[in-house]
Tab-separated table of C-alpha atoms in Angstrom:
chain	number	residue	atom	x	y	z
A	22	UNK	CA	115.917	-47.666	22.139
A	23	UNK	CA	116.335	-45.440	25.178
A	24	UNK	CA	114.610	-42.093	24.856
A	25	UNK	CA	116.886	-39.167	25.636
A	26	UNK	CA	115.684	-36.309	27.816
A	27	UNK	CA	115.844	-32.854	26.263
A	28	UNK	CA	119.099	-31.048	27.063
A	29	UNK	CA	118.977	-27.827	29.040
A	30	UNK	CA	119.077	-24.652	26.958
A	31	UNK	CA	122.369	-23.248	28.251
A	32	UNK	CA	123.870	-21.991	25.019
A	33	UNK	CA	126.451	-24.783	24.875
A	34	UNK	CA	127.883	-25.879	21.507
A	35	UNK	CA	125.744	-28.220	19.463
A	36	UNK	CA	128.455	-30.895	19.482
A	37	UNK	CA	128.800	-30.909	23.267
A	38	UNK	CA	127.706	-34.156	24.957
A	39	UNK	CA	124.240	-34.097	26.467
A	40	UNK	CA	125.571	-35.815	29.575
A	41	UNK	CA	128.945	-37.246	30.527
A	42	UNK	CA	129.009	-40.690	32.152
A	43	UNK	CA	131.998	-41.331	34.424
A	44	UNK	CA	132.968	-45.006	34.534
A	45	UNK	CA	135.770	-45.789	37.033
A	46	UNK	CA	137.605	-48.814	35.675
A	47	UNK	CA	140.078	-51.336	37.079
A	48	UNK	CA	140.471	-54.533	35.055
A	49	UNK	CA	136.987	-54.576	33.524
A	50	UNK	CA	137.888	-55.854	30.046
A	51	UNK	CA	135.147	-58.501	30.110
A	52	UNK	CA	132.396	-56.042	31.054
A	53	UNK	CA	133.360	-53.008	28.967
A	54	UNK	CA	131.802	-54.014	25.605
A	55	UNK	CA	128.373	-54.530	27.187
A	56	UNK	CA	128.620	-51.433	29.391
A	57	UNK	CA	129.687	-49.096	26.574
A	58	UNK	CA	127.076	-50.491	24.208
A	59	UNK	CA	124.406	-49.471	26.737
A	60	UNK	CA	125.462	-45.808	27.034
A	61	UNK	CA	122.507	-43.682	25.812
A	62	UNK	CA	122.921	-42.227	22.299
A	63	UNK	CA	124.442	-38.746	22.322
A	64	UNK	CA	125.956	-39.199	25.775
A	65	UNK	CA	129.729	-39.495	26.298
A	66	UNK	CA	131.378	-42.347	28.169
A	67	UNK	CA	134.435	-41.280	30.174
A	68	UNK	CA	136.296	-44.447	31.164
A	69	UNK	CA	138.828	-43.685	33.896
A	70	UNK	CA	141.459	-46.398	33.861
A	71	UNK	CA	142.904	-46.755	37.346
A	72	UNK	CA	145.857	-49.018	36.591
A	73	UNK	CA	144.278	-51.913	34.682
A	74	UNK	CA	146.562	-54.724	33.499
A	75	UNK	CA	144.017	-56.501	31.279
A	76	UNK	CA	143.874	-54.025	28.395
A	77	UNK	CA	140.738	-52.252	29.623
A	78	UNK	CA	141.921	-48.815	28.474
A	79	UNK	CA	142.728	-50.023	24.966
A	80	UNK	CA	139.383	-51.816	24.671
A	81	UNK	CA	137.514	-48.701	25.800
A	82	UNK	CA	139.356	-46.549	23.268
A	83	UNK	CA	138.571	-48.969	20.442
A	84	UNK	CA	134.907	-48.874	21.440
A	85	UNK	CA	134.836	-45.073	21.193
A	86	UNK	CA	134.988	-44.059	24.849
A	87	UNK	CA	136.951	-41.066	26.062
A	88	UNK	CA	139.681	-42.636	28.192
A	89	UNK	CA	141.355	-40.897	31.118
A	90	UNK	CA	144.311	-42.580	32.797
A	91	UNK	CA	144.486	-41.937	36.541
A	92	UNK	CA	147.685	-43.336	38.100
A	93	UNK	CA	146.711	-42.617	41.728
A	94	UNK	CA	144.930	-45.757	42.824
A	95	UNK	CA	141.599	-45.503	44.583
A	96	UNK	CA	137.918	-45.438	43.648
A	97	UNK	CA	137.669	-41.776	44.610
A	98	UNK	CA	140.719	-40.911	42.535
A	99	UNK	CA	139.128	-42.470	39.465
A	100	UNK	CA	135.742	-40.837	40.032
A	101	UNK	CA	137.199	-37.391	40.614
A	102	UNK	CA	139.499	-37.635	37.594
A	103	UNK	CA	136.421	-38.400	35.489
A	104	UNK	CA	134.522	-35.486	37.002
A	105	UNK	CA	137.396	-33.135	36.217
A	106	UNK	CA	137.551	-34.440	32.640
A	107	UNK	CA	133.805	-33.954	32.114
A	108	UNK	CA	132.515	-30.976	30.150
A	109	UNK	CA	128.756	-31.604	30.074
A	110	UNK	CA	126.514	-29.650	32.429
A	111	UNK	CA	125.188	-32.843	34.009
A	112	UNK	CA	127.424	-35.762	34.987
A	113	UNK	CA	126.408	-39.323	35.808
A	114	UNK	CA	128.464	-41.965	37.588
A	115	UNK	CA	128.086	-45.689	37.008
A	116	UNK	CA	130.068	-48.774	37.932
A	117	UNK	CA	131.911	-50.374	35.022
A	118	UNK	CA	131.356	-54.022	35.973
A	119	UNK	CA	127.985	-54.649	34.232
A	120	UNK	CA	126.104	-54.839	37.538
A	121	UNK	CA	124.216	-51.657	36.582
A	122	UNK	CA	122.635	-50.966	33.198
A	123	UNK	CA	123.753	-47.601	31.756
A	124	UNK	CA	120.690	-47.522	29.492
A	125	UNK	CA	118.701	-46.650	32.656
A	126	UNK	CA	120.713	-43.486	33.273
A	127	UNK	CA	118.211	-41.145	31.572
A	128	UNK	CA	115.653	-41.892	34.293
A	129	UNK	CA	118.290	-41.161	36.947
A	130	UNK	CA	119.398	-37.913	35.302
A	131	UNK	CA	115.926	-36.582	34.483
A	132	UNK	CA	115.101	-35.184	37.954
A	133	UNK	CA	118.351	-33.185	37.795
A	134	UNK	CA	117.656	-31.968	34.264
A	135	UNK	CA	114.148	-30.768	35.099
A	136	UNK	CA	115.115	-29.219	38.444
A	137	UNK	CA	113.334	-31.619	40.807
A	138	UNK	CA	116.535	-32.793	42.503
A	139	UNK	CA	120.160	-31.774	42.918
A	140	UNK	CA	121.574	-35.267	43.405
A	141	UNK	CA	119.900	-38.505	42.339
A	142	UNK	CA	121.057	-41.883	43.659
A	143	UNK	CA	120.111	-45.207	42.123
A	144	UNK	CA	118.903	-47.490	44.903
A	145	UNK	CA	120.115	-50.991	44.067
A	146	UNK	CA	117.439	-53.700	43.817
A	147	UNK	CA	119.164	-57.092	43.352
A	148	UNK	CA	117.944	-59.199	40.441
A	149	UNK	CA	119.530	-62.375	41.840
A	150	UNK	CA	120.401	-63.639	45.312
A	151	UNK	CA	124.154	-63.549	44.672
A	152	UNK	CA	124.117	-60.088	43.078
A	153	UNK	CA	124.700	-58.407	46.436
A	154	UNK	CA	126.613	-60.424	49.085
A	155	UNK	CA	125.084	-60.575	52.556
A	156	UNK	CA	128.046	-58.869	54.210
A	157	UNK	CA	127.811	-55.994	51.721
A	158	UNK	CA	124.074	-55.584	52.369
A	159	UNK	CA	124.627	-55.525	56.128
A	160	UNK	CA	127.371	-52.925	55.760
A	161	UNK	CA	125.127	-50.848	53.526
A	162	UNK	CA	122.264	-50.992	56.040
A	163	UNK	CA	124.542	-49.803	58.845
A	164	UNK	CA	125.934	-47.074	56.621
A	165	UNK	CA	122.416	-45.831	55.815
A	166	UNK	CA	121.722	-45.616	59.550
A	167	UNK	CA	124.881	-43.582	60.117
A	168	UNK	CA	124.078	-41.265	57.213
A	169	UNK	CA	120.627	-40.599	58.657
A	170	UNK	CA	122.123	-39.767	62.047
A	171	UNK	CA	124.804	-37.513	60.528
A	172	UNK	CA	122.767	-35.699	57.839
A	173	UNK	CA	119.083	-36.385	58.428
A	174	UNK	CA	118.781	-37.984	54.983
A	175	UNK	CA	116.639	-41.116	55.013
A	176	UNK	CA	118.534	-43.082	52.392
A	177	UNK	CA	118.378	-46.825	51.932
A	178	UNK	CA	121.440	-47.210	49.718
A	179	UNK	CA	124.609	-45.316	48.870
A	180	UNK	CA	123.921	-45.974	45.190
A	181	UNK	CA	126.911	-46.022	42.806
A	182	UNK	CA	124.653	-44.934	39.922
A	183	UNK	CA	124.056	-41.208	40.376
A	184	UNK	CA	123.593	-37.864	38.635
A	185	UNK	CA	124.222	-34.205	39.471
A	186	UNK	CA	125.369	-30.964	37.827
A	187	UNK	CA	129.098	-30.842	37.183
A	188	UNK	CA	129.849	-27.339	38.468
A	189	UNK	CA	127.984	-27.950	41.706
A	190	UNK	CA	129.837	-31.227	42.254
A	191	UNK	CA	133.189	-29.524	41.731
A	192	UNK	CA	132.166	-26.811	44.190
A	193	UNK	CA	131.708	-29.457	46.907
A	194	UNK	CA	135.527	-29.705	46.986
A	195	UNK	CA	135.564	-33.463	47.576
A	196	UNK	CA	138.865	-34.711	48.953
A	197	UNK	CA	138.473	-38.430	49.665
A	198	UNK	CA	140.261	-40.526	47.045
A	199	UNK	CA	139.393	-43.977	48.323
A	200	UNK	CA	136.134	-45.779	49.048
A	201	UNK	CA	134.742	-42.828	50.989
A	202	UNK	CA	134.288	-40.661	47.887
A	203	UNK	CA	130.640	-41.611	47.156
A	204	UNK	CA	129.712	-41.040	50.788
A	205	UNK	CA	131.565	-37.737	50.981
A	206	UNK	CA	129.589	-36.550	47.956
A	207	UNK	CA	126.299	-37.314	49.729
A	208	UNK	CA	127.369	-35.839	53.082
A	209	UNK	CA	128.745	-32.638	51.567
A	210	UNK	CA	125.635	-32.286	49.394
A	211	UNK	CA	123.421	-32.671	52.471
A	212	UNK	CA	125.481	-30.082	54.356
A	213	UNK	CA	124.907	-27.689	51.445
A	214	UNK	CA	121.156	-28.236	51.518
A	215	UNK	CA	120.912	-30.207	48.275
A	216	UNK	CA	117.724	-32.058	47.413
A	217	UNK	CA	118.732	-35.732	47.329
A	218	UNK	CA	116.450	-38.251	45.645
A	219	UNK	CA	116.584	-42.051	45.476
A	220	UNK	CA	115.256	-44.074	42.525
A	221	UNK	CA	115.199	-47.860	42.263
A	222	UNK	CA	117.528	-49.468	39.708
A	223	UNK	CA	118.076	-53.190	39.015
A	224	UNK	CA	121.344	-54.596	40.368
A	225	UNK	CA	122.711	-57.692	38.629
A	226	UNK	CA	125.669	-59.963	39.432
A	227	UNK	CA	128.828	-58.180	38.356
A	228	UNK	CA	131.169	-59.458	35.647
A	229	UNK	CA	134.417	-60.567	37.279
A	230	UNK	CA	135.506	-60.295	40.895
A	231	UNK	CA	134.677	-57.278	43.033
A	232	UNK	CA	137.623	-55.291	44.366
A	233	UNK	CA	135.604	-53.964	47.309
A	234	UNK	CA	132.348	-55.646	48.322
A	235	UNK	CA	133.302	-59.059	46.939
A	236	UNK	CA	135.265	-59.852	50.096
A	237	UNK	CA	134.863	-59.228	53.812
A	238	UNK	CA	138.266	-57.505	53.847
A	239	UNK	CA	137.367	-55.201	50.978
A	240	UNK	CA	134.046	-54.356	52.602
A	241	UNK	CA	135.768	-53.617	55.907
A	242	UNK	CA	138.248	-51.232	54.259
A	243	UNK	CA	135.355	-49.443	52.533
A	244	UNK	CA	133.410	-49.115	55.788
A	245	UNK	CA	136.538	-47.808	57.543
A	246	UNK	CA	137.005	-45.134	54.880
A	247	UNK	CA	133.357	-44.138	55.111
A	248	UNK	CA	133.353	-43.923	58.898
A	249	UNK	CA	136.260	-41.486	58.639
A	250	UNK	CA	134.115	-39.308	56.352
A	251	UNK	CA	131.169	-39.412	58.748
A	252	UNK	CA	133.330	-38.366	61.697
A	253	UNK	CA	134.182	-35.054	60.065
A	254	UNK	CA	132.151	-32.088	61.356
A	255	UNK	CA	129.797	-30.389	58.891
A	256	UNK	CA	131.629	-28.097	56.510
A	257	UNK	CA	135.051	-29.711	57.081
A	258	UNK	CA	136.549	-31.162	53.896
A	259	UNK	CA	139.371	-33.104	55.529
């Protein structure tokens, strides 16, 4: 059983979730049972359904998740809707396709809880050759280079598993609602002087077909969105 970190003493109600976990979801019916079963005890899963047609929202509700329906399509739209729905002091983000194990989230959140970091990113370490397509790895490597040039951060991955404090994330005033949202979070955090930490996390083959990095076209659209974020001057939201 995963050991939970001690919650911060902030005077919050006893029934408040220790940490909220935002899970952007688009047709992930096959992965949801495993993903939700791995959420740490006492934490709340916020499944943001972004227009699924396979019954994902209904499955998540039956499994006890808090479901938010976000009609505006886009990865950023789903993530931000989950952030706005969160009430816990610390919020984690995790893909909903079973490529990342939510039971590892306590180790990602701990540096935020104990004040050692402001934003923690899970650096993906593939567990199988086909877990991370070559074109996606190459795009990620180039993106890391551009992030270093733009922010000075020496990151090796724009990890989708991450943790930060909710109020500080909302204060970043993130505006991207597509694939650039995770990058905008990192860039804006760097501009604000946040301490950003990377931790290794296993990365397994996803359940089902990827909507982004599973194809060259999807990867290209994601890179295009992210380049637009990197071209913005420091302190400019749009």
